[in-house]
Amino acid sequence: MENPGSLDELIRALRCLPGVGPKSAQRMAYHLLQRDHEGAGRLSGALAAALDRIRHCASCNTFTEAEQCAVCASTRRDRTLLCVVETPGDLLMMEQTQSFSGMYFVLMGRLSPLDGIGPKEIHLDRLLKRATDGVVKEVILATNFTVEGEATAHYVSELLSAKGLMVSRIARGLPVGGELEHVDSGTLAQALVERRPA
Amino acid sequence: MENPGSLDELIRALRCLPGVGPKSAQRMAYHLLQRDHEGAGRLSGALAAALDRIRHCASCNTFTEAEQCAVCASTRRDRTLLCVVETPGDLLMMEQTQSFSGMYFVLMGRLSPLDGIGPKEIHLDRLLKRATDGVVKEVILATNFTVEGEATAHYVSELLSAKGLMVSRIARGLPVGGELEHVDSGTLAQALVERRPA
């Protein structure tokens, strides 16, 4: 006794989703087939539509349906500032702050040699070309403050500084509303090292 | 700045999967579009194929592509025994023990009034008809030993006993290889209550 073929195939296919193992995949398949035919049909269509329509912005590399994304196509942005982020989600987070009016470059990942993700996979050749277009004056590195994000920032910084570009890194420190008592000691130590004139 | 429309729709559609919230859905969508076009295409097709082909076995209610599932169609099974389980996954687990040769009925859920899942949703009318076919002699309740599974077993037991059927429940106790020191006290207490002649 086994699952029918098309159910087995669905369970296998669901495992391409990050963080989904065999048990979760089975639970998801049962749920869709038992309780949410509409959702399953919609997901099937949405996957096909996204595969068909989504591509990378020619300038900043984020996901878009057009040749260029809305930010890159806008005429109101400051083209002398280039902010480097890891993912399209990070780009959206930056935009939500409403405090950055420059351009972006989305790496679509971070350096992670153990996973086979090197400079080529995060498109550093394209970033180099983009940053040395003669218009960009400052590159702001906004990768995550994880080990891999930090390593990526360091690598990109070396790469672009060598071309005479000004390269900066977003600040580490206590979060807004943060209390010394509740912050981890590593963050507090960094906040002390990177103190600035009051 | 927002995600492109088809990407937004994909993120929304992924949320129909159980246990997937907005952040996971975004991560999944980015992963598929960035790193696994093949997997995404396969998932889209597998969903459509499963929706098209999978239906419920006319006898036991499990998922099947035919009119009847392999177990129900087999001529070698003992038709006097009927085992009631919650999901098709539970049916597969029972089959893996290779120690049950009777028939099954799959509830496709468990009683859970707060989620709107009552006797009708778990097909108790069909179970009643199936169990009183004149051939079934004993009904074995193999729902989970969770609060909801226990309540379901109790309800089904009352329902079928009233029709003069013999109803049994799979045993609770220590797992094979289990040590008293490491088992929870509830299980140990049950094992004591349900002790049997050595």
PDB file of N, CA and C in Angstrom, chain A residues 1 3-7 9-10 12-14 16-18 20 26-28 30-37 39-44 46-48 50-51 53-54 56 63-65 71 88-89 91-92 95 108-109, chain B residues 1 3-7 9-10 12-14 16-18 20 26-28 30-37 39-44 46-48 50-51 53-54 56 63-65 71 88-89 91-92 95 108-109 123:
ATOM      1  N   MET A   1       0.846  -1.203   0.000  1.00  0.00           N
ATOM      2  CA  MET A   1       0.000   0.000   0.000  1.00  0.00           C
ATOM      3  C   MET A   1       0.878   1.247   0.000  1.00  0.00           C
ATOM      4  N   ASN A   3       0.914   5.700  -1.284  1.00  0.00           N
ATOM      5  CA  ASN A   3       0.091   6.807  -1.749  1.00  0.00           C
ATOM      6  C   ASN A   3      -0.076   6.685  -3.254  1.00  0.00           C
ATOM      7  N   PRO A   4      -1.226   7.145  -3.812  1.00  0.00           N
ATOM      8  CA  PRO A   4      -1.361   7.147  -5.271  1.00  0.00           C
ATOM      9  C   PRO A   4      -0.269   8.009  -5.908  1.00  0.00           C
ATOM     10  N   GLY A   5       0.050   7.714  -7.171  1.00  0.00           N
ATOM     11  CA  GLY A   5       1.180   8.354  -7.851  1.00  0.00           C
ATOM     12  C   GLY A   5       1.172   9.869  -7.834  1.00  0.00           C
ATOM     13  N   SER A   6       0.029  10.473  -8.160  1.00  0.00           N
ATOM     14  CA  SER A   6       0.010  11.930  -8.265  1.00  0.00           C
ATOM     15  C   SER A   6       0.111  12.581  -6.884  1.00  0.00           C
ATOM     16  N   LEU A   7      -0.324  11.875  -5.845  1.00  0.00           N
ATOM     17  CA  LEU A   7      -0.183  12.387  -4.478  1.00  0.00           C
ATOM     18  C   LEU A   7       1.278  12.319  -4.052  1.00  0.00           C
ATOM     19  N   GLU A   9       3.837  12.371  -6.014  1.00  0.00           N
ATOM     20  CA  GLU A   9       4.562  13.377  -6.788  1.00  0.00           C
ATOM     21  C   GLU A   9       4.357  14.761  -6.168  1.00  0.00           C
ATOM     22  N   LEU A  10       3.135  15.040  -5.702  1.00  0.00           N
ATOM     23  CA  LEU A  10       2.860  16.329  -5.056  1.00  0.00           C
ATOM     24  C   LEU A  10       3.687  16.468  -3.776  1.00  0.00           C
ATOM     25  N   ARG A  12       6.527  14.994  -3.086  1.00  0.00           N
ATOM     26  CA  ARG A  12       7.936  15.211  -3.482  1.00  0.00           C
ATOM     27  C   ARG A  12       8.149  16.645  -3.949  1.00  0.00           C
ATOM     28  N   ALA A  13       7.180  17.158  -4.746  1.00  0.00           N
ATOM     29  CA  ALA A  13       7.326  18.506  -5.305  1.00  0.00           C
ATOM     30  C   ALA A  13       7.290  19.573  -4.211  1.00  0.00           C
ATOM     31  N   LEU A  14       6.487  19.345  -3.172  1.00  0.00           N
ATOM     32  CA  LEU A  14       6.386  20.332  -2.079  1.00  0.00           C
ATOM     33  C   LEU A  14       7.706  20.470  -1.330  1.00  0.00           C
ATOM     34  N   CYS A  16      10.508  21.015  -2.469  1.00  0.00           N
ATOM     35  CA  CYS A  16      11.406  22.030  -3.016  1.00  0.00           C
ATOM     36  C   CYS A  16      11.283  23.329  -2.230  1.00  0.00           C
ATOM     37  N   LEU A  17      10.236  23.463  -1.411  1.00  0.00           N
ATOM     38  CA  LEU A  17      10.084  24.668  -0.590  1.00  0.00           C
ATOM     39  C   LEU A  17      11.077  24.638   0.563  1.00  0.00           C
ATOM     40  N   PRO A  18      11.740  25.764   0.832  1.00  0.00           N
ATOM     41  CA  PRO A  18      12.738  25.772   1.900  1.00  0.00           C
ATOM     42  C   PRO A  18      12.089  25.503   3.261  1.00  0.00           C
ATOM     43  N   VAL A  20      10.804  22.693   4.291  1.00  0.00           N
ATOM     44  CA  VAL A  20       9.739  21.681   4.247  1.00  0.00           C
ATOM     45  C   VAL A  20      10.350  20.287   4.087  1.00  0.00           C
ATOM     46  N   GLN A  26       3.917  15.976   3.475  1.00  0.00           N
ATOM     47  CA  GLN A  26       2.747  15.091   3.485  1.00  0.00           C
ATOM     48  C   GLN A  26       1.551  15.798   4.109  1.00  0.00           C
ATOM     49  N   ARG A  27       1.802  16.504   5.227  1.00  0.00           N
ATOM     50  CA  ARG A  27       0.729  17.207   5.905  1.00  0.00           C
ATOM     51  C   ARG A  27       0.143  18.281   4.979  1.00  0.00           C
ATOM     52  N   MET A  28       1.035  19.007   4.269  1.00  0.00           N
ATOM     53  CA  MET A  28       0.560  20.042   3.350  1.00  0.00           C
ATOM     54  C   MET A  28      -0.290  19.450   2.236  1.00  0.00           C
ATOM     55  N   TYR A  30      -1.987  16.599   2.160  1.00  0.00           N
ATOM     56  CA  TYR A  30      -3.283  16.143   2.684  1.00  0.00           C
ATOM     57  C   TYR A  30      -4.206  17.328   2.919  1.00  0.00           C
ATOM     58  N   HIS A  31      -3.634  18.390   3.506  1.00  0.00           N
ATOM     59  CA  HIS A  31      -4.458  19.572   3.798  1.00  0.00           C
ATOM     60  C   HIS A  31      -5.056  20.150   2.516  1.00  0.00           C
ATOM     61  N   LEU A  32      -4.201  20.314   1.504  1.00  0.00           N
ATOM     62  CA  LEU A  32      -4.680  20.907   0.250  1.00  0.00           C
ATOM     63  C   LEU A  32      -5.761  20.051  -0.387  1.00  0.00           C
ATOM     64  N   LEU A  33      -5.528  18.739  -0.438  1.00  0.00           N
ATOM     65  CA  LEU A  33      -6.470  17.855  -1.125  1.00  0.00           C
ATOM     66  C   LEU A  33      -7.750  17.653  -0.325  1.00  0.00           C
ATOM     67  N   GLN A  34      -7.634  17.729   1.003  1.00  0.00           N
ATOM     68  CA  GLN A  34      -8.818  17.491   1.816  1.00  0.00           C
ATOM     69  C   GLN A  34      -9.626  18.761   2.067  1.00  0.00           C
ATOM     70  N   ARG A  35      -8.920  19.870   2.338  1.00  0.00           N
ATOM     71  CA  ARG A  35      -9.635  21.040   2.838  1.00  0.00           C
ATOM     72  C   ARG A  35      -9.501  22.300   1.989  1.00  0.00           C
ATOM     73  N   ASP A  36      -8.595  22.315   1.007  1.00  0.00           N
ATOM     74  CA  ASP A  36      -8.397  23.588   0.306  1.00  0.00           C
ATOM     75  C   ASP A  36      -8.085  23.404  -1.178  1.00  0.00           C
ATOM     76  N   HIS A  37      -9.030  22.833  -1.906  1.00  0.00           N
ATOM     77  CA  HIS A  37      -8.863  22.679  -3.354  1.00  0.00           C
ATOM     78  C   HIS A  37      -8.683  24.027  -4.028  1.00  0.00           C
ATOM     79  N   GLY A  39      -7.417  26.832  -2.750  1.00  0.00           N
ATOM     80  CA  GLY A  39      -6.069  27.346  -2.490  1.00  0.00           C
ATOM     81  C   GLY A  39      -5.024  26.637  -3.326  1.00  0.00           C
ATOM     82  N   ALA A  40      -5.182  25.316  -3.495  1.00  0.00           N
ATOM     83  CA  ALA A  40      -4.217  24.544  -4.278  1.00  0.00           C
ATOM     84  C   ALA A  40      -4.236  24.969  -5.737  1.00  0.00           C
ATOM     85  N   GLY A  41      -5.432  25.174  -6.266  1.00  0.00           N
ATOM     86  CA  GLY A  41      -5.550  25.607  -7.656  1.00  0.00           C
ATOM     87  C   GLY A  41      -4.942  26.986  -7.857  1.00  0.00           C
ATOM     88  N   ARG A  42      -5.181  27.853  -6.867  1.00  0.00           N
ATOM     89  CA  ARG A  42      -4.659  29.202  -6.952  1.00  0.00           C
ATOM     90  C   ARG A  42      -3.133  29.184  -6.878  1.00  0.00           C
ATOM     91  N   LEU A  43      -2.594  28.323  -5.992  1.00  0.00           N
ATOM     92  CA  LEU A  43      -1.137  28.226  -5.853  1.00  0.00           C
ATOM     93  C   LEU A  43      -0.511  27.719  -7.145  1.00  0.00           C
ATOM     94  N   SER A  44      -1.149  26.706  -7.743  1.00  0.00           N
ATOM     95  CA  SER A  44      -0.636  26.164  -9.001  1.00  0.00           C
ATOM     96  C   SER A  44      -0.563  27.251 -10.064  1.00  0.00           C
ATOM     97  N   ALA A  46      -0.587  30.560  -9.558  1.00  0.00           N
ATOM     98  CA  ALA A  46       0.305  31.653  -9.156  1.00  0.00           C
ATOM     99  C   ALA A  46       1.761  31.294  -9.448  1.00  0.00           C
ATOM    100  N   LEU A  47       2.114  30.025  -9.218  1.00  0.00           N
ATOM    101  CA  LEU A  47       3.485  29.577  -9.509  1.00  0.00           C
ATOM    102  C   LEU A  47       3.779  29.720 -11.000  1.00  0.00           C
ATOM    103  N   ALA A  48       2.836  29.224 -11.818  1.00  0.00           N
ATOM    104  CA  ALA A  48       3.046  29.284 -13.268  1.00  0.00           C
ATOM    105  C   ALA A  48       3.134  30.728 -13.743  1.00  0.00           C
ATOM    106  N   ALA A  50       3.964  33.457 -11.983  1.00  0.00           N
ATOM    107  CA  ALA A  50       5.175  34.125 -11.502  1.00  0.00           C
ATOM    108  C   ALA A  50       6.388  33.669 -12.306  1.00  0.00           C
ATOM    109  N   LEU A  51       6.460  32.360 -12.572  1.00  0.00           N
ATOM    110  CA  LEU A  51       7.578  31.841 -13.375  1.00  0.00           C
ATOM    111  C   LEU A  51       7.602  32.502 -14.742  1.00  0.00           C
ATOM    112  N   ARG A  53       6.229  35.522 -15.577  1.00  0.00           N
ATOM    113  CA  ARG A  53       6.308  36.979 -15.646  1.00  0.00           C
ATOM    114  C   ARG A  53       7.488  37.607 -14.924  1.00  0.00           C
ATOM    115  N   ILE A  54       7.926  36.971 -13.816  1.00  0.00           N
ATOM    116  CA  ILE A  54       8.947  37.626 -12.987  1.00  0.00           C
ATOM    117  C   ILE A  54      10.338  37.492 -13.607  1.00  0.00           C
ATOM    118  N   HIS A  56      14.514  39.681 -13.523  1.00  0.00           N
ATOM    119  CA  HIS A  56      15.340  40.562 -12.707  1.00  0.00           C
ATOM    120  C   HIS A  56      15.460  41.933 -13.354  1.00  0.00           C
ATOM    121  N   PHE A  63      13.418  41.595  -8.207  1.00  0.00           N
ATOM    122  CA  PHE A  63      12.363  40.990  -9.018  1.00  0.00           C
ATOM    123  C   PHE A  63      11.469  42.075  -9.605  1.00  0.00           C
ATOM    124  N   THR A  64      11.083  41.912 -10.837  1.00  0.00           N
ATOM    125  CA  THR A  64      10.194  42.872 -11.486  1.00  0.00           C
ATOM    126  C   THR A  64       9.490  42.189 -12.643  1.00  0.00           C
ATOM    127  N   GLU A  65       8.389  42.779 -13.092  1.00  0.00           N
ATOM    128  CA  GLU A  65       7.722  42.242 -14.276  1.00  0.00           C
ATOM    129  C   GLU A  65       8.094  43.038 -15.516  1.00  0.00           C
ATOM    130  N   VAL A  71      11.689  51.556  -8.749  1.00  0.00           N
ATOM    131  CA  VAL A  71      12.715  52.444  -8.188  1.00  0.00           C
ATOM    132  C   VAL A  71      13.685  52.880  -9.276  1.00  0.00           C
ATOM    133  N   PRO A  88      15.272  41.061  -2.203  1.00  0.00           N
ATOM    134  CA  PRO A  88      14.205  42.018  -2.507  1.00  0.00           C
ATOM    135  C   PRO A  88      13.420  42.401  -1.253  1.00  0.00           C
ATOM    136  N   GLY A  89      13.317  41.477  -0.288  1.00  0.00           N
ATOM    137  CA  GLY A  89      12.622  41.783   0.961  1.00  0.00           C
ATOM    138  C   GLY A  89      13.350  42.875   1.735  1.00  0.00           C
ATOM    139  N   LEU A  91      15.179  45.193   0.377  1.00  0.00           N
ATOM    140  CA  LEU A  91      14.910  46.428  -0.368  1.00  0.00           C
ATOM    141  C   LEU A  91      13.581  47.035   0.093  1.00  0.00           C
ATOM    142  N   LEU A  92      12.540  46.185   0.218  1.00  0.00           N
ATOM    143  CA  LEU A  92      11.237  46.687   0.657  1.00  0.00           C
ATOM    144  C   LEU A  92      11.318  47.270   2.068  1.00  0.00           C
ATOM    145  N   GLU A  95      12.817  50.671   1.873  1.00  0.00           N
ATOM    146  CA  GLU A  95      11.853  51.625   1.334  1.00  0.00           C
ATOM    147  C   GLU A  95      10.831  52.031   2.394  1.00  0.00           C
ATOM    148  N   MET A 108      20.757  39.196  -4.210  1.00  0.00           N
ATOM    149  CA  MET A 108      20.022  37.921  -4.272  1.00  0.00           C
ATOM    150  C   MET A 108      20.785  36.824  -3.546  1.00  0.00           C
ATOM    151  N   GLY A 109      21.297  37.161  -2.365  1.00  0.00           N
ATOM    152  CA  GLY A 109      22.012  36.178  -1.567  1.00  0.00           C
ATOM    153  C   GLY A 109      23.123  36.845  -0.786  1.00  0.00           C
TER     154      GLY A 109
ATOM    155  N   MET B   1       7.024  51.633  -3.443  1.00  0.00           N
ATOM    156  CA  MET B   1       7.674  50.409  -3.955  1.00  0.00           C
ATOM    157  C   MET B   1       7.019  49.180  -3.346  1.00  0.00           C
ATOM    158  N   ASN B   3       6.219  44.682  -4.105  1.00  0.00           N
ATOM    159  CA  ASN B   3       6.566  43.542  -4.946  1.00  0.00           C
ATOM    160  C   ASN B   3       5.732  43.603  -6.219  1.00  0.00           C
ATOM    161  N   PRO B   4       6.251  43.094  -7.346  1.00  0.00           N
ATOM    162  CA  PRO B   4       5.422  43.033  -8.561  1.00  0.00           C
ATOM    163  C   PRO B   4       4.183  42.169  -8.308  1.00  0.00           C
ATOM    164  N   GLY B   5       3.116  42.418  -9.085  1.00  0.00           N
ATOM    165  CA  GLY B   5       1.827  41.770  -8.844  1.00  0.00           C
ATOM    166  C   GLY B   5       1.860  40.257  -8.777  1.00  0.00           C
ATOM    167  N   SER B   6       2.524  39.619  -9.740  1.00  0.00           N
ATOM    168  CA  SER B   6       2.500  38.152  -9.768  1.00  0.00           C
ATOM    169  C   SER B   6       3.313  37.564  -8.618  1.00  0.00           C
ATOM    170  N   LEU B   7       4.305  38.311  -8.129  1.00  0.00           N
ATOM    171  CA  LEU B   7       5.082  37.859  -6.971  1.00  0.00           C
ATOM    172  C   LEU B   7       4.237  37.978  -5.708  1.00  0.00           C
ATOM    173  N   GLU B   9       1.008  37.871  -5.578  1.00  0.00           N
ATOM    174  CA  GLU B   9      -0.032  36.852  -5.665  1.00  0.00           C
ATOM    175  C   GLU B   9       0.534  35.488  -5.265  1.00  0.00           C
ATOM    176  N   LEU B  10       1.789  35.217  -5.668  1.00  0.00           N
ATOM    177  CA  LEU B  10       2.430  33.953  -5.298  1.00  0.00           C
ATOM    178  C   LEU B  10       2.618  33.874  -3.783  1.00  0.00           C
ATOM    179  N   ARG B  12       0.851  35.430  -1.497  1.00  0.00           N
ATOM    180  CA  ARG B  12      -0.472  35.209  -0.894  1.00  0.00           C
ATOM    181  C   ARG B  12      -0.911  33.763  -1.062  1.00  0.00           C
ATOM    182  N   ALA B  13      -0.682  33.198  -2.256  1.00  0.00           N
ATOM    183  CA  ALA B  13      -1.132  31.829  -2.541  1.00  0.00           C
ATOM    184  C   ALA B  13      -0.385  30.812  -1.681  1.00  0.00           C
ATOM    185  N   LEU B  14       0.894  31.060  -1.398  1.00  0.00           N
ATOM    186  CA  LEU B  14       1.681  30.121  -0.591  1.00  0.00           C
ATOM    187  C   LEU B  14       1.152  30.039   0.837  1.00  0.00           C
ATOM    188  N   CYS B  16      -1.733  29.486   1.767  1.00  0.00           N
ATOM    189  CA  CYS B  16      -2.757  28.463   1.968  1.00  0.00           C
ATOM    190  C   CYS B  16      -2.144  27.194   2.548  1.00  0.00           C
ATOM    191  N   LEU B  17      -0.801  27.083   2.510  1.00  0.00           N
ATOM    192  CA  LEU B  17      -0.143  25.909   3.088  1.00  0.00           C
ATOM    193  C   LEU B  17      -0.177  26.013   4.611  1.00  0.00           C
ATOM    194  N   PRO B  18      -0.488  24.894   5.282  1.00  0.00           N
ATOM    195  CA  PRO B  18      -0.580  24.948   6.742  1.00  0.00           C
ATOM    196  C   PRO B  18       0.784  25.279   7.354  1.00  0.00           C
ATOM    197  N   VAL B  20       2.388  28.100   7.207  1.00  0.00           N
ATOM    198  CA  VAL B  20       3.167  29.089   6.460  1.00  0.00           C
ATOM    199  C   VAL B  20       2.573  30.486   6.665  1.00  0.00           C
ATOM    200  N   GLN B  26       7.067  34.668   1.909  1.00  0.00           N
ATOM    201  CA  GLN B  26       7.959  35.536   1.131  1.00  0.00           C
ATOM    202  C   GLN B  26       9.294  34.837   0.871  1.00  0.00           C
ATOM    203  N   ARG B  27       9.819  34.187   1.919  1.00  0.00           N
ATOM    204  CA  ARG B  27      11.087  33.482   1.780  1.00  0.00           C
ATOM    205  C   ARG B  27      10.974  32.357   0.742  1.00  0.00           C
ATOM    206  N   MET B  28       9.837  31.621   0.799  1.00  0.00           N
ATOM    207  CA  MET B  28       9.625  30.537  -0.165  1.00  0.00           C
ATOM    208  C   MET B  28       9.560  31.077  -1.592  1.00  0.00           C
ATOM    209  N   TYR B  30      10.773  33.899  -2.846  1.00  0.00           N
ATOM    210  CA  TYR B  30      12.094  34.365  -3.288  1.00  0.00           C
ATOM    211  C   TYR B  30      12.981  33.169  -3.655  1.00  0.00           C
ATOM    212  N   HIS B  31      12.932  32.146  -2.791  1.00  0.00           N
ATOM    213  CA  HIS B  31      13.764  30.962  -3.047  1.00  0.00           C
ATOM    214  C   HIS B  31      13.413  30.324  -4.390  1.00  0.00           C
ATOM    215  N   LEU B  32      12.110  30.123  -4.625  1.00  0.00           N
ATOM    216  CA  LEU B  32      11.680  29.474  -5.865  1.00  0.00           C
ATOM    217  C   LEU B  32      12.089  30.292  -7.078  1.00  0.00           C
ATOM    218  N   LEU B  33      11.862  31.600  -7.021  1.00  0.00           N
ATOM    219  CA  LEU B  33      12.125  32.440  -8.193  1.00  0.00           C
ATOM    220  C   LEU B  33      13.618  32.654  -8.401  1.00  0.00           C
ATOM    221  N   GLN B  34      14.388  32.630  -7.294  1.00  0.00           N
ATOM    222  CA  GLN B  34      15.810  32.883  -7.436  1.00  0.00           C
ATOM    223  C   GLN B  34      16.606  31.615  -7.708  1.00  0.00           C
ATOM    224  N   ARG B  35      16.257  30.526  -6.997  1.00  0.00           N
ATOM    225  CA  ARG B  35      17.137  29.370  -7.025  1.00  0.00           C
ATOM    226  C   ARG B  35      16.514  28.086  -7.549  1.00  0.00           C
ATOM    227  N   ASP B  36      15.195  28.034  -7.720  1.00  0.00           N
ATOM    228  CA  ASP B  36      14.613  26.735  -8.070  1.00  0.00           C
ATOM    229  C   ASP B  36      13.419  26.856  -9.017  1.00  0.00           C
ATOM    230  N   HIS B  37      13.673  27.387 -10.213  1.00  0.00           N
ATOM    231  CA  HIS B  37      12.622  27.489 -11.227  1.00  0.00           C
ATOM    232  C   HIS B  37      12.072  26.114 -11.566  1.00  0.00           C
ATOM    233  N   GLY B  39      11.943  23.383  -9.658  1.00  0.00           N
ATOM    234  CA  GLY B  39      11.086  22.911  -8.571  1.00  0.00           C
ATOM    235  C   GLY B  39       9.735  23.597  -8.581  1.00  0.00           C
ATOM    236  N   ALA B  40       9.734  24.905  -8.863  1.00  0.00           N
ATOM    237  CA  ALA B  40       8.481  25.664  -8.877  1.00  0.00           C
ATOM    238  C   ALA B  40       7.566  25.175  -9.994  1.00  0.00           C
ATOM    239  N   GLY B  41       8.161  24.923 -11.158  1.00  0.00           N
ATOM    240  CA  GLY B  41       7.373  24.436 -12.286  1.00  0.00           C
ATOM    241  C   GLY B  41       6.790  23.073 -11.996  1.00  0.00           C
ATOM    242  N   ARG B  42       7.623  22.232 -11.361  1.00  0.00           N
ATOM    243  CA  ARG B  42       7.185  20.890 -11.026  1.00  0.00           C
ATOM    244  C   ARG B  42       6.060  20.935  -9.991  1.00  0.00           C
ATOM    245  N   LEU B  43       6.193  21.842  -9.006  1.00  0.00           N
ATOM    246  CA  LEU B  43       5.160  21.969  -7.982  1.00  0.00           C
ATOM    247  C   LEU B  43       3.846  22.444  -8.590  1.00  0.00           C
ATOM    248  N   SER B  44       3.934  23.404  -9.498  1.00  0.00           N
ATOM    249  CA  SER B  44       2.724  23.900 -10.155  1.00  0.00           C
ATOM    250  C   SER B  44       2.005  22.775 -10.886  1.00  0.00           C
ATOM    251  N   ALA B  46       2.400  19.482 -10.375  1.00  0.00           N
ATOM    252  CA  ALA B  46       1.989  18.420  -9.450  1.00  0.00           C
ATOM    253  C   ALA B  46       0.684  18.782  -8.754  1.00  0.00           C
ATOM    254  N   LEU B  47       0.535  20.065  -8.411  1.00  0.00           N
ATOM    255  CA  LEU B  47      -0.715  20.518  -7.778  1.00  0.00           C
ATOM    256  C   LEU B  47      -1.888  20.323  -8.731  1.00  0.00           C
ATOM    257  N   ALA B  48      -1.705  20.765  -9.980  1.00  0.00           N
ATOM    258  CA  ALA B  48      -2.782  20.650 -10.965  1.00  0.00           C
ATOM    259  C   ALA B  48      -3.129  19.179 -11.206  1.00  0.00           C
ATOM    260  N   ALA B  50      -2.593  16.536  -9.202  1.00  0.00           N
ATOM    261  CA  ALA B  50      -3.204  15.916  -8.030  1.00  0.00           C
ATOM    262  C   ALA B  50      -4.664  16.355  -7.894  1.00  0.00           C
ATOM    263  N   LEU B  51      -4.917  17.647  -8.112  1.00  0.00           N
ATOM    264  CA  LEU B  51      -6.295  18.144  -8.036  1.00  0.00           C
ATOM    265  C   LEU B  51      -7.176  17.430  -9.046  1.00  0.00           C
ATOM    266  N   ARG B  53      -6.610  14.363 -10.442  1.00  0.00           N
ATOM    267  CA  ARG B  53      -6.688  12.897 -10.383  1.00  0.00           C
ATOM    268  C   ARG B  53      -7.119  12.312  -9.043  1.00  0.00           C
ATOM    269  N   ILE B  54      -6.756  12.988  -7.937  1.00  0.00           N
ATOM    270  CA  ILE B  54      -6.998  12.375  -6.630  1.00  0.00           C
ATOM    271  C   ILE B  54      -8.461  12.493  -6.211  1.00  0.00           C
ATOM    272  N   HIS B  56     -11.572  10.341  -3.395  1.00  0.00           N
ATOM    273  CA  HIS B  56     -11.667   9.514  -2.198  1.00  0.00           C
ATOM    274  C   HIS B  56     -12.131   8.111  -2.546  1.00  0.00           C
ATOM    275  N   PHE B  63      -7.292   8.679   0.082  1.00  0.00           N
ATOM    276  CA  PHE B  63      -7.011   9.224  -1.244  1.00  0.00           C
ATOM    277  C   PHE B  63      -6.668   8.105  -2.212  1.00  0.00           C
ATOM    278  N   THR B  64      -7.179   8.202  -3.428  1.00  0.00           N
ATOM    279  CA  THR B  64      -6.890   7.199  -4.445  1.00  0.00           C
ATOM    280  C   THR B  64      -7.105   7.817  -5.820  1.00  0.00           C
ATOM    281  N   GLU B  65      -6.521   7.202  -6.828  1.00  0.00           N
ATOM    282  CA  GLU B  65      -6.771   7.682  -8.188  1.00  0.00           C
ATOM    283  C   GLU B  65      -7.838   6.837  -8.877  1.00  0.00           C
ATOM    284  N   VAL B  71      -6.065  -1.302  -0.978  1.00  0.00           N
ATOM    285  CA  VAL B  71      -6.462  -2.155   0.141  1.00  0.00           C
ATOM    286  C   VAL B  71      -7.897  -2.656  -0.050  1.00  0.00           C
ATOM    287  N   PRO B  88      -4.881   9.522   5.847  1.00  0.00           N
ATOM    288  CA  PRO B  88      -4.230   8.540   4.971  1.00  0.00           C
ATOM    289  C   PRO B  88      -2.811   8.210   5.439  1.00  0.00           C
ATOM    290  N   GLY B  89      -2.138   9.186   6.065  1.00  0.00           N
ATOM    291  CA  GLY B  89      -0.793   8.933   6.603  1.00  0.00           C
ATOM    292  C   GLY B  89      -0.832   7.890   7.711  1.00  0.00           C
ATOM    293  N   LEU B  91      -3.052   5.525   7.956  1.00  0.00           N
ATOM    294  CA  LEU B  91      -3.300   4.251   7.272  1.00  0.00           C
ATOM    295  C   LEU B  91      -1.971   3.650   6.792  1.00  0.00           C
ATOM    296  N   LEU B  92      -1.118   4.489   6.192  1.00  0.00           N
ATOM    297  CA  LEU B  92       0.179   3.997   5.714  1.00  0.00           C
ATOM    298  C   LEU B  92       1.032   3.492   6.879  1.00  0.00           C
ATOM    299  N   GLU B  95      -0.163   0.113   7.845  1.00  0.00           N
ATOM    300  CA  GLU B  95       0.259  -0.886   6.857  1.00  0.00           C
ATOM    301  C   GLU B  95       1.740  -1.243   7.033  1.00  0.00           C
ATOM    302  N   MET B 108     -10.412  11.347   7.712  1.00  0.00           N
ATOM    303  CA  MET B 108      -9.916  12.610   7.132  1.00  0.00           C
ATOM    304  C   MET B 108     -10.066  13.753   8.125  1.00  0.00           C
ATOM    305  N   GLY B 109      -9.697  13.481   9.365  1.00  0.00           N
ATOM    306  CA  GLY B 109      -9.756  14.518  10.388  1.00  0.00           C
ATOM    307  C   GLY B 109     -10.101  13.917  11.729  1.00  0.00           C
ATOM    308  N   HIS B 123     -17.290  12.377   8.295  1.00  0.00           N
ATOM    309  CA  HIS B 123     -18.003  11.330   7.554  1.00  0.00           C
ATOM    310  C   HIS B 123     -18.494  10.175   8.425  1.00  0.00           C
TER     311      HIS B 123
END
